Short mmCIF file of C-alpha atoms and ligand atoms in Angstrom, two decimals:
data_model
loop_
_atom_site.label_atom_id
_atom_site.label_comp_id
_atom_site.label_asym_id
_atom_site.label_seq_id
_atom_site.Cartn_x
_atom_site.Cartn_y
_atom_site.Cartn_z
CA UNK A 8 0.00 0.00 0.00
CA UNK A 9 3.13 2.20 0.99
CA UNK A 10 4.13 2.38 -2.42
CA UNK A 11 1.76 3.50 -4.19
CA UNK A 12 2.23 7.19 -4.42
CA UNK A 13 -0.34 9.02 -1.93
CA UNK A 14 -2.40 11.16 -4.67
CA UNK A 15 -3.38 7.93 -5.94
CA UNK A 16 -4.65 6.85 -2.48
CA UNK A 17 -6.56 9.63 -2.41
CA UNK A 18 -8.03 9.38 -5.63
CA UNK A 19 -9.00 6.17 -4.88
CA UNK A 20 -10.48 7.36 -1.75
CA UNK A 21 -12.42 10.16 -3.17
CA UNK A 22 -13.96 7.55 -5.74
CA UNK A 23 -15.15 5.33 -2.83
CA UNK A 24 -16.75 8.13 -1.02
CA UNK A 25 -18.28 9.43 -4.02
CA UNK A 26 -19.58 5.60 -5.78
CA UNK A 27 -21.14 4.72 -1.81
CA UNK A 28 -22.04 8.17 -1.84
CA UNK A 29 -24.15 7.97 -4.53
CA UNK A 30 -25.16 4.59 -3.87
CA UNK A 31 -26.91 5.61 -0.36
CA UNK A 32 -28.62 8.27 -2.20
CA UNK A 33 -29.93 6.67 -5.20
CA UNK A 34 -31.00 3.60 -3.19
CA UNK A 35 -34.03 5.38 -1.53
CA UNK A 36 -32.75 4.83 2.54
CA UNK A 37 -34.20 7.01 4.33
CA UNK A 38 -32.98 10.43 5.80
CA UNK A 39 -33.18 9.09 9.32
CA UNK A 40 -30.64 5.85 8.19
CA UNK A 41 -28.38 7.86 6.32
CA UNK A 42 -27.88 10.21 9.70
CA UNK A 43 -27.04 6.78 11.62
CA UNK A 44 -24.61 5.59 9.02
CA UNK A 45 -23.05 8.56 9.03
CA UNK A 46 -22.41 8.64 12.67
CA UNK A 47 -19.50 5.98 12.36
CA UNK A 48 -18.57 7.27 8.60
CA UNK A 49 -18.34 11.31 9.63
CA UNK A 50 -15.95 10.35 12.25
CA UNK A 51 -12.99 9.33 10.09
CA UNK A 52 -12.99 12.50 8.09
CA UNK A 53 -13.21 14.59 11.01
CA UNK A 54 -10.50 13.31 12.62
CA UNK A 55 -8.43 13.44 9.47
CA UNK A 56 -9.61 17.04 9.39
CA UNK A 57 -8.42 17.68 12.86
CA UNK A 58 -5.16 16.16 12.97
CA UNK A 59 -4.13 18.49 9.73
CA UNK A 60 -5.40 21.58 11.21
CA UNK A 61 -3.50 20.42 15.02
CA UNK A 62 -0.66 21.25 13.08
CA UNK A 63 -1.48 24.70 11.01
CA UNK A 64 -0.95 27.11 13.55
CA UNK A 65 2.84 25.60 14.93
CA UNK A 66 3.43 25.53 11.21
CA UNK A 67 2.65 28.95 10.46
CA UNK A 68 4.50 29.93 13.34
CA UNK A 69 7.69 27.87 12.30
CA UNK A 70 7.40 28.00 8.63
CA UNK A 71 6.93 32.24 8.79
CA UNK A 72 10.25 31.95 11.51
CA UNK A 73 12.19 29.63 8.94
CA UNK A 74 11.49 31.40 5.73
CA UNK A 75 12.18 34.28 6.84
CA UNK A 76 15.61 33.56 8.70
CA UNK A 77 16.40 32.40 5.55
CA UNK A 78 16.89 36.12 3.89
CA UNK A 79 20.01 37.77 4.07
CA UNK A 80 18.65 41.09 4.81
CA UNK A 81 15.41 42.89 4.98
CA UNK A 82 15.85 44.23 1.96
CA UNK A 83 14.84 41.38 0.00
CA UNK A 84 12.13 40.25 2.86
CA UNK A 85 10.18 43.96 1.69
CA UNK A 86 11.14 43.21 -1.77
CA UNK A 87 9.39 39.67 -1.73
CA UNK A 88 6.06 41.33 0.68
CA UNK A 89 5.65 44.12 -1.55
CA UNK A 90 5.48 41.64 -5.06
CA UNK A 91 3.49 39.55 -3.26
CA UNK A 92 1.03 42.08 -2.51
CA UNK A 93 0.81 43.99 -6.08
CA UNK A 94 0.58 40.29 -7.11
CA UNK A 95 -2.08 39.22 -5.21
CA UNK A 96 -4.37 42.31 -5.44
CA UNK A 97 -3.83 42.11 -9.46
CA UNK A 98 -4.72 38.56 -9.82
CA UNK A 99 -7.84 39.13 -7.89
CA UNK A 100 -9.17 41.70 -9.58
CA UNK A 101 -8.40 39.76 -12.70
CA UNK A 102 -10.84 36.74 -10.89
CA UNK A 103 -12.96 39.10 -9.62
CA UNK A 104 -14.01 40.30 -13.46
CA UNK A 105 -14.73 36.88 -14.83
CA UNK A 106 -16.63 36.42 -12.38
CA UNK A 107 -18.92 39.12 -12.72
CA UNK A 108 -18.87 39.20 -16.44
CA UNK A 109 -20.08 35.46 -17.27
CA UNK A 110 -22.63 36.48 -14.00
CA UNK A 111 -23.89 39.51 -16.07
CA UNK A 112 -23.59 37.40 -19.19
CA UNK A 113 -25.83 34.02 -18.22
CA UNK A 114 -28.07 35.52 -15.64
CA UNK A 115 -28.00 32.54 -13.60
CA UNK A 116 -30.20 34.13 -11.00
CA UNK A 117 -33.35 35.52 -13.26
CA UNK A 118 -34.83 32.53 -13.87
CA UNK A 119 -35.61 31.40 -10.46
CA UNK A 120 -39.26 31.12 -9.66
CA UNK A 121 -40.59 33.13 -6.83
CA UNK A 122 -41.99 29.66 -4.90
CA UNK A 123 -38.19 27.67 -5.46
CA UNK A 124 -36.50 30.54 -4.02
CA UNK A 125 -38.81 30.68 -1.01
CA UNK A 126 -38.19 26.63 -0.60
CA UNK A 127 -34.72 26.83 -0.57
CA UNK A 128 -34.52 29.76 2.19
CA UNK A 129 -36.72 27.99 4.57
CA UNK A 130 -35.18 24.48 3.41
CA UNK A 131 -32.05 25.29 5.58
CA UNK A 132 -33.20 27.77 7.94
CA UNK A 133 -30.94 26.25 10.38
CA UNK A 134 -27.54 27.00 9.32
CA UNK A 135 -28.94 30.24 7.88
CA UNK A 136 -29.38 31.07 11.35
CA UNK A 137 -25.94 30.36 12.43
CA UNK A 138 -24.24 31.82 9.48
CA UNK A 139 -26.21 35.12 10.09
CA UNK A 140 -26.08 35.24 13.53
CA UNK A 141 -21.65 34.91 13.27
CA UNK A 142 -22.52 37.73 11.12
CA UNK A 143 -24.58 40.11 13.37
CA UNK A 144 -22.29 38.76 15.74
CA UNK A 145 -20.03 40.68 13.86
CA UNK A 146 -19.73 44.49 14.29
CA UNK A 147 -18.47 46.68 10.92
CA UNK A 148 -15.50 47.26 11.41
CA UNK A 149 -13.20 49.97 9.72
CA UNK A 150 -9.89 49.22 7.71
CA UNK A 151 -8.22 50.87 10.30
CA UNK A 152 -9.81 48.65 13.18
CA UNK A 153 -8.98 45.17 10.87
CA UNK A 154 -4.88 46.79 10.68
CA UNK A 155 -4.57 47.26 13.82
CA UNK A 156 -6.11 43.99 14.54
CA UNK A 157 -3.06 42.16 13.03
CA UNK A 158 -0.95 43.80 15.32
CA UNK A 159 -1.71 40.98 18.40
CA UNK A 160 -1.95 42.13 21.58
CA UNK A 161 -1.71 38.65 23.20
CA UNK A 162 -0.32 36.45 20.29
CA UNK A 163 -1.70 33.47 22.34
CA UNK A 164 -5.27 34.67 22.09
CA UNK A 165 -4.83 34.94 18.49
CA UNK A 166 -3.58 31.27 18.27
CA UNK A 167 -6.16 30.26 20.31
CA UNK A 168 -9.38 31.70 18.16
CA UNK A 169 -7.54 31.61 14.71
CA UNK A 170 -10.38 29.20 13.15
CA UNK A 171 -13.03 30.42 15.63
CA UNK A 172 -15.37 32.53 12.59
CA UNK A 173 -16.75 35.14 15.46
CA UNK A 174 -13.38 35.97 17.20
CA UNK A 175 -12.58 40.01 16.77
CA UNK A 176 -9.23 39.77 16.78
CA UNK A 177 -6.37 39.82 13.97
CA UNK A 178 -6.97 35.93 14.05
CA UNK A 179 -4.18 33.93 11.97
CA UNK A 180 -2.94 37.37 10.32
CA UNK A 181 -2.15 38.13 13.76
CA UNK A 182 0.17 34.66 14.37
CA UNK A 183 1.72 35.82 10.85
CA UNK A 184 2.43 39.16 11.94
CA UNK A 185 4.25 37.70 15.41
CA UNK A 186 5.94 35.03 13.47
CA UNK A 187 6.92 37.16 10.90
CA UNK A 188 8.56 39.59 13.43
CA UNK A 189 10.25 37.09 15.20
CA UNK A 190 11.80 36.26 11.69
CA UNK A 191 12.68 39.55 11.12
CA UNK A 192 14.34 40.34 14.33
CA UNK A 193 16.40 37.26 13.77
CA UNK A 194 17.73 37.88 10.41
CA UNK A 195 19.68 40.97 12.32
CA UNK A 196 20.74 39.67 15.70
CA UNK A 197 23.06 37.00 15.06
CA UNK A 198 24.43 35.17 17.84
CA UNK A 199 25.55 31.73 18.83
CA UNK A 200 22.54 31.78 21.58
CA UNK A 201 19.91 33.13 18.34
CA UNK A 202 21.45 30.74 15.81
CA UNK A 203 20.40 27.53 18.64
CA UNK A 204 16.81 29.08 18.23
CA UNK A 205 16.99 28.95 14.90
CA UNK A 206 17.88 25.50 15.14
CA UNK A 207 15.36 24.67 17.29
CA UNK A 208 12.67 26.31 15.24
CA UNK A 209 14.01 24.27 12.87
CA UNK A 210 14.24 20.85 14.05
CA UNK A 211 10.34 21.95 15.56
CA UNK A 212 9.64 22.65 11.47
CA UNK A 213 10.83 18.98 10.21
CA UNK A 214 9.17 17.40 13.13
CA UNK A 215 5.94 19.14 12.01
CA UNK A 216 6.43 18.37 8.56
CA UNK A 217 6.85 14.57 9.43
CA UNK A 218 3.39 14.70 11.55
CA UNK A 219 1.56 16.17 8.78
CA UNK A 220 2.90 13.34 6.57
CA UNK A 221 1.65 10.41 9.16
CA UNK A 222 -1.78 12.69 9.11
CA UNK A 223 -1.96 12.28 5.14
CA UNK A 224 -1.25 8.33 5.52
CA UNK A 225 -5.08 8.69 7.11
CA UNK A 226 -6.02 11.19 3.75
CA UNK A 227 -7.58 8.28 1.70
CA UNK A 228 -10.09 7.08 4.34
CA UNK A 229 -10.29 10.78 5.65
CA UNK A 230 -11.40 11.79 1.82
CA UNK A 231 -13.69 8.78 1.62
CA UNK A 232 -15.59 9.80 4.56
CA UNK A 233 -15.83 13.54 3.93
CA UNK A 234 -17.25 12.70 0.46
CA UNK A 235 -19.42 9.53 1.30
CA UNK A 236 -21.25 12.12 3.89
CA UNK A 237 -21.30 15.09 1.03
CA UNK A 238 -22.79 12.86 -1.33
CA UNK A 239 -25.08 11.17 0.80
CA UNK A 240 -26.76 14.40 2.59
CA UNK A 241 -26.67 16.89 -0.63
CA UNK A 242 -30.06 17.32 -1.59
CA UNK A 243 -29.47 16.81 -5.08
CA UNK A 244 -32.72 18.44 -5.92
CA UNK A 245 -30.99 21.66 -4.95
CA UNK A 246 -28.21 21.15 -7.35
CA UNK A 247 -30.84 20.68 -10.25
CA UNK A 248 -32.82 24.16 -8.98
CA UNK A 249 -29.15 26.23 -8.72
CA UNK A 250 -27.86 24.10 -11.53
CA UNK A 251 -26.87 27.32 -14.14
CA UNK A 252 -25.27 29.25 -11.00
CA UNK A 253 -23.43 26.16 -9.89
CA UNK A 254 -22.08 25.63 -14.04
CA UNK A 255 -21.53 29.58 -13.76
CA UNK A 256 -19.29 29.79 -10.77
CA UNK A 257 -17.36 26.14 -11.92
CA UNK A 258 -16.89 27.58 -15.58
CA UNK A 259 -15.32 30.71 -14.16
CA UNK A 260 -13.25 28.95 -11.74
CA UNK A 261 -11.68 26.49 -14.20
CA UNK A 262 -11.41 29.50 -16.27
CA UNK A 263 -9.17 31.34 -13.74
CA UNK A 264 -7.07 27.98 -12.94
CA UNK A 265 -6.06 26.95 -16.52
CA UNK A 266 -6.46 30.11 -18.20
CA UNK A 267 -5.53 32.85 -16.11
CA UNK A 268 -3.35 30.38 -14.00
CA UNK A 269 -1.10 28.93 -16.82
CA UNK A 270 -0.59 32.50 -18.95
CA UNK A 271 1.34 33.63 -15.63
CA UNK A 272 2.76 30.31 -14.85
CA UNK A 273 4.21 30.45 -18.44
CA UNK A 274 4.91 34.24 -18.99
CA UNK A 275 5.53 35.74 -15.95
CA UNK A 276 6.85 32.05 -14.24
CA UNK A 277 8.49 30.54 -16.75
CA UNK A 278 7.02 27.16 -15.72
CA UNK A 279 5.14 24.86 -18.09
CA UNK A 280 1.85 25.12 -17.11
CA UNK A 281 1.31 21.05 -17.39
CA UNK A 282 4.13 20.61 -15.36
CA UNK A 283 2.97 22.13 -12.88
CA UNK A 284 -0.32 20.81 -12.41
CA UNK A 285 1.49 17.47 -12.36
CA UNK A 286 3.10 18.29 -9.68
CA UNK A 287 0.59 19.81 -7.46
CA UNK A 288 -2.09 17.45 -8.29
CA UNK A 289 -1.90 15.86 -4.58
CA UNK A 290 -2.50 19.46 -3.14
CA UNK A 291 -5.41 20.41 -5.44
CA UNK A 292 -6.77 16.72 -4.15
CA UNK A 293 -6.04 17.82 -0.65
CA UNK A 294 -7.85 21.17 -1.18
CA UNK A 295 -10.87 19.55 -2.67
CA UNK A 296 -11.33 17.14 -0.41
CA UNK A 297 -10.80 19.36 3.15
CA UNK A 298 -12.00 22.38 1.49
CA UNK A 299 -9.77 24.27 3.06
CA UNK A 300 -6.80 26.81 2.38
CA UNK A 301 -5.28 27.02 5.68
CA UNK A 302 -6.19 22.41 6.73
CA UNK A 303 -3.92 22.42 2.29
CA UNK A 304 -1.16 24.74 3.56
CA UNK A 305 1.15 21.79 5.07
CA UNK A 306 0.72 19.65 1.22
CA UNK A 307 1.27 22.91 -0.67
CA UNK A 308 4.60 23.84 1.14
CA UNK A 309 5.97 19.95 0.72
CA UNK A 310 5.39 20.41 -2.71
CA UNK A 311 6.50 23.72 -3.37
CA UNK A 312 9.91 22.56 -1.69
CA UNK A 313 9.97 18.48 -3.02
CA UNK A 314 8.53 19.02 -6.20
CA UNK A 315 8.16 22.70 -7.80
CA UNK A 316 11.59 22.75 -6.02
CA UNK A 317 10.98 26.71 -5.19
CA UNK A 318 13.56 28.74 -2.82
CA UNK A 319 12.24 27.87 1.06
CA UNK A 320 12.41 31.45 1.83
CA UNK A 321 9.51 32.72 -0.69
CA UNK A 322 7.61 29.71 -1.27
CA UNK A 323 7.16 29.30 3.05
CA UNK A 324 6.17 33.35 3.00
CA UNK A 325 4.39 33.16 -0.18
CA UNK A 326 2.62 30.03 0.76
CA UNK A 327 1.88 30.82 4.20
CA UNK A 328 0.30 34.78 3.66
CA UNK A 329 -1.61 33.20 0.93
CA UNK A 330 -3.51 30.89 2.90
CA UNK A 331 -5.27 33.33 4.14
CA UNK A 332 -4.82 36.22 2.53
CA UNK A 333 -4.50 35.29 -1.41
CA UNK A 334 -7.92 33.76 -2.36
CA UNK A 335 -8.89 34.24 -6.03
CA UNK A 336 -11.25 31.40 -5.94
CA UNK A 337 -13.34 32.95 -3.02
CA UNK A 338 -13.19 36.29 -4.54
CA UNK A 339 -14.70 35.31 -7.80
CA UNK A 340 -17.24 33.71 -5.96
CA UNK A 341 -18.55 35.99 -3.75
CA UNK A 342 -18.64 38.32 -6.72
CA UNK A 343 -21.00 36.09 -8.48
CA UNK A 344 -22.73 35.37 -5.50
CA UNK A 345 -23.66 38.98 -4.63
CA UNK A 346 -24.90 39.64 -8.22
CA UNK A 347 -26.73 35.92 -8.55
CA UNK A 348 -28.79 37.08 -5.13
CA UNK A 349 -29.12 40.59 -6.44
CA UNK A 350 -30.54 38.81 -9.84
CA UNK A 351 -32.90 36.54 -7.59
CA UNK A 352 -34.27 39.32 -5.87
CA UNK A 353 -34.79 41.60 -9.11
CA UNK A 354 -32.41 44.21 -7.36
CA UNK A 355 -30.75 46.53 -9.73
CA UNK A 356 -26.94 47.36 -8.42
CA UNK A 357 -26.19 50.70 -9.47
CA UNK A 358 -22.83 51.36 -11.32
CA UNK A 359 -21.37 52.35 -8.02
CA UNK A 360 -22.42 49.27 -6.29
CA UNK A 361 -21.39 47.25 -9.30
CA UNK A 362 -17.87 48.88 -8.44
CA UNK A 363 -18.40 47.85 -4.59
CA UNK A 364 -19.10 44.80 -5.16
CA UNK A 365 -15.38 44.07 -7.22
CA UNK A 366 -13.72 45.87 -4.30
CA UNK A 367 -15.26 44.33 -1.71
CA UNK A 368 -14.91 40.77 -2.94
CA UNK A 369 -11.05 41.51 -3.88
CA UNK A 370 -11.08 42.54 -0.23
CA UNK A 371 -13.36 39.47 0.82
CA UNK A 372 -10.57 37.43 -1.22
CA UNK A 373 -8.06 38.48 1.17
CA UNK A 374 -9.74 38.31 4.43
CA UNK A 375 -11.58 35.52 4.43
CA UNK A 376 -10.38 32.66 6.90
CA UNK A 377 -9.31 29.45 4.58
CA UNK A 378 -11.48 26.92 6.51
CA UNK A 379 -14.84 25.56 5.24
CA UNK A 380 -17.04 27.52 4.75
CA UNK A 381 -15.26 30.58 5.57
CA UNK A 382 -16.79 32.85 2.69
CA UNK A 383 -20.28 32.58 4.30
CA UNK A 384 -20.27 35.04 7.15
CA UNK A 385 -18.15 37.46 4.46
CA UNK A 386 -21.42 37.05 2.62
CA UNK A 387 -23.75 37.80 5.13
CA UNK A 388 -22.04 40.76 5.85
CA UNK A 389 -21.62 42.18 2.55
CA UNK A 390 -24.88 41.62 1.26
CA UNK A 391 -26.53 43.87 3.92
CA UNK A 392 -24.11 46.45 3.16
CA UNK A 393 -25.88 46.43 -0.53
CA UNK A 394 -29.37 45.98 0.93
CA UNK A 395 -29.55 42.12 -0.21
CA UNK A 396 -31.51 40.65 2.74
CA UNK A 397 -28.87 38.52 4.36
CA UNK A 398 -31.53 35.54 4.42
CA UNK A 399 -30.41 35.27 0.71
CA UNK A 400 -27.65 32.74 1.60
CA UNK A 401 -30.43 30.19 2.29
CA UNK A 402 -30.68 30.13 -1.19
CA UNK A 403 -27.09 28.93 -1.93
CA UNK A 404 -26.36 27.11 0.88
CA UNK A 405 -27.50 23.68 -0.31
CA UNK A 406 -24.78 23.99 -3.00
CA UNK A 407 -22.10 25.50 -1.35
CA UNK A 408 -20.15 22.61 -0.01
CA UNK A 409 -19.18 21.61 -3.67
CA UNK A 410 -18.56 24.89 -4.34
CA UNK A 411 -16.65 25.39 -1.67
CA UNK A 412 -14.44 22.24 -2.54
CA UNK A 413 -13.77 23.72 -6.21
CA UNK A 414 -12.93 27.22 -5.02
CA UNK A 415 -10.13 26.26 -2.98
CA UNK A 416 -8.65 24.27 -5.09
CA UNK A 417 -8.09 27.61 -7.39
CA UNK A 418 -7.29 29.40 -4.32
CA UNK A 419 -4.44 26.93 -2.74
CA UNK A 420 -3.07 26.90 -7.11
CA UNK A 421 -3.54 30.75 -6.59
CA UNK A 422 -0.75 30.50 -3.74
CA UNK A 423 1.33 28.08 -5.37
CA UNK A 424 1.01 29.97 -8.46
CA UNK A 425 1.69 33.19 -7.16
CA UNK A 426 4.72 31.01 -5.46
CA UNK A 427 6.61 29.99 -8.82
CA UNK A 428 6.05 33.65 -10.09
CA UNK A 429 7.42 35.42 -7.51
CA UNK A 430 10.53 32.62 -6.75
CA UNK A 431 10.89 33.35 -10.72
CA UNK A 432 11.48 37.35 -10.20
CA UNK A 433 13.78 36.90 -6.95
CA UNK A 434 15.95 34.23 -8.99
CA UNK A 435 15.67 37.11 -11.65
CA UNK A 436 16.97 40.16 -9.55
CA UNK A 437 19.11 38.08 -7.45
CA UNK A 438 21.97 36.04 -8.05
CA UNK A 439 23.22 34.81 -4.37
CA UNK A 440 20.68 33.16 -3.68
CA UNK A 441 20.55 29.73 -1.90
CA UNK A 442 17.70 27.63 -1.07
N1 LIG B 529 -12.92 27.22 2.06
C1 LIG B 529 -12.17 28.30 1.47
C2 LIG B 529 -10.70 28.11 1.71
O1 LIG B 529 -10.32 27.60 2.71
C3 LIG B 529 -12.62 29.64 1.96
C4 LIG B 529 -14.02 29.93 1.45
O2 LIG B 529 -14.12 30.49 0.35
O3 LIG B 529 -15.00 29.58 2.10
O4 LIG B 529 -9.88 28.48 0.91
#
């Protein structure tokens, strides 16, 4: 079993969940069964789920502190933050239009019936209610609130709630931010005492890694259960109802990974586009399957260093910001998603809101937590600010699992993408480089 290469396993996994999956569903059992099979099946996944994400936050923290030590000065630390962020804000907005120009081009949201609408908001009232409450839960809060936010008081506190959807705080930004001056402050104070804390962070770093590779020997039964209970408790009625949004947002998403995707991979990365989704094609499995940026970020990193063989120093910053704060897929969908609910609810956005709505979601795109799901509350909020009820959501949430699944997947090849690019212009403008 060993030796066949994990992204097979996976595969392999994913096809079980999906063929039982399937099987459950078409079979006729009833609701109440499929609940009590799912009780031992939900389990695995969930433990798979939690044994990745055990290790996100110590690998931020190390990964940020490694990467980092890694520069020779500060110079080229700014120079590296600066690209990324030109980069990252660029490649949005580039997401951010297809999105809303195949939305304003197929309409997905005009032809829903008044009655199927109605069924599908009180259909899952429940989460509605959670997702909305996090939400309210929420108070506005201004750019300069969110800065300062990143700036942790009590890094601790910001480890502590970094996947907790209603915490105020700076979050995981906020464990970047203290890792990242930790990094910084090391790169200038060199000493034998700092250079055994390097070590140490080190050694902490390849003891990580090798955890997160005994948690992906679990990813093929992990994947199997996380799909077998997708599958089997997706109303699939839904899917049918939403079916031209759900084509919309996949269309524009596999438009952004292999079009926009490769034409930077090959012009600006110098990387065969082919290649590289050869080589990634266990991370994009790992993304679809947790649906999850930040539960991806341990796969992405192994293979930005084992296979895309990219400098340790940008691909562990590049990587590790991104997760969070790069997300092209969710961008482009909460752009269609505002205008699909606007279209449902016959609201006409003005040309300023039309504008709003591409900043907002470029902005959404970078502060949106990569964990499942993490999009919705982003929704909530930005809908009211356009005078979309926020009860709208009902109407995707049936569908926004799979969605979900496919969106990361173009947001963790966003990071890696954005990874080869900007390891391309540092091997450019520097020659003393070593990885
Ligand atoms: N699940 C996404 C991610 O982790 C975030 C979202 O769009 O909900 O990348």
């Amino acid at each position: 079993m060993k030796t066949i290469p994990v992204h097979y396993r996976i595969l392999v996994g994913m096809l079980i969940g999906v063929i039982f999956g399937t099987i459950v569903q078409l079979a006729g059992i009833s609701p109440e069964t499929i609940a009590a099979i799912n009780v031992w099946v939900k389990p695995v996944g969930d433990i798979f789920l939690r044994l990745i994400f055990m290790m996100v936050i110590p690998l931020i923290f190390c990964a940020l502190i490694v990467g980092t030590g890694e520069f020779s000065d500060l110079k080229n630390l700014r120079r590296i933050g600066i690209r990324t962020l030109i980069y990252t804000v660029c490649v949005s907005i580039i997401s951010v239009i297809i999105g809303i120009t195949m939305v304003s081009v197929f309409k997905p949201g005009s032809g829903i019936p008044e009655e199927s609408r109605q069924k599908l908001v009180s259909q899952y009232a429940d989460k509605l209610k959670t997702i909305t409450e996090t939400a309210s839960n929420t108070p506005q809060r201004s750019v300069a609130d969110v800065l300062i936010s990143i700036v942790p008081r009590n890094p601790l506190e910001d480890m502590v709630n970094a996947f907790n959807p209603a915490y105020r705080g700076g979050g995981i930004m906020a464990v970047m931010f203290f890792a990242l001056m930790i990094g910084i402050a090391l790169i200038s104070v060199k000493s034998e005492k700092t250079e055994a804390f390097r070590n140490a962070i080190e050694g902490f770093y390849e003891v990580i890694m090798k955890i997160i590779g005994m948690a992906m020997e679990l990813a093929p039964f992990g994947v199997a259960s996380l799909l077998f209970v997708l599958i089997s408790t997706t109303g699939w009625d839904v899917m049918m109802a939403l079916g031209k949004y759900v084509l919309v947002v996949i269309a524009a998403l596999a438009l952004h990974q292999f079009g926009t995707y490769s034409l930077l991979l090959k012009f600006l990365g110098n990387k065969s586009p082919i290649e590289f989704f050869k080589q990634t094609d266990e991370v994009m499995l790992t993304a679809f399957s947790t649906s999850s940026s930040n539960a991806t970020l341990p796969t992405a990193i192994k293979a930005a260093h084992d296979k895309l063989k990219l400098p340790k120093r940008v691909s562990n910053f590049v990587l590790t910001v991104g997760s969070t704060a790069n997300q092209n897929g969710t961008a482009l969908f909460e752009g269609i998603t505002i205008l699909f609910l606007a279209q449902c609810f016959h609201i006409d956005l003005s040309l300023t809101q039309q504008i709003m709505v591409v900043v907002i979601s470029i902005l959404a795109g970078i502060g949106t937590a990569g964990v499942p799901g993490g999009s919705l509350p982003v929704l909530a909020i930005i809908l009211v600010s356009l005078g979309i009820p926020a009860e709208a959501i009902g109407i995707i949430i049936g569908v926004d699992r799979v969605l979900d699944m496919c969106r990361t997947v173009i947001n963790v090849s966003g990071d890696l993408t954005a990874a080869v690019v900007i390891s391309h212009w540092e091997t450019k403008s520097t020659t003393t480089l070593t990885t």
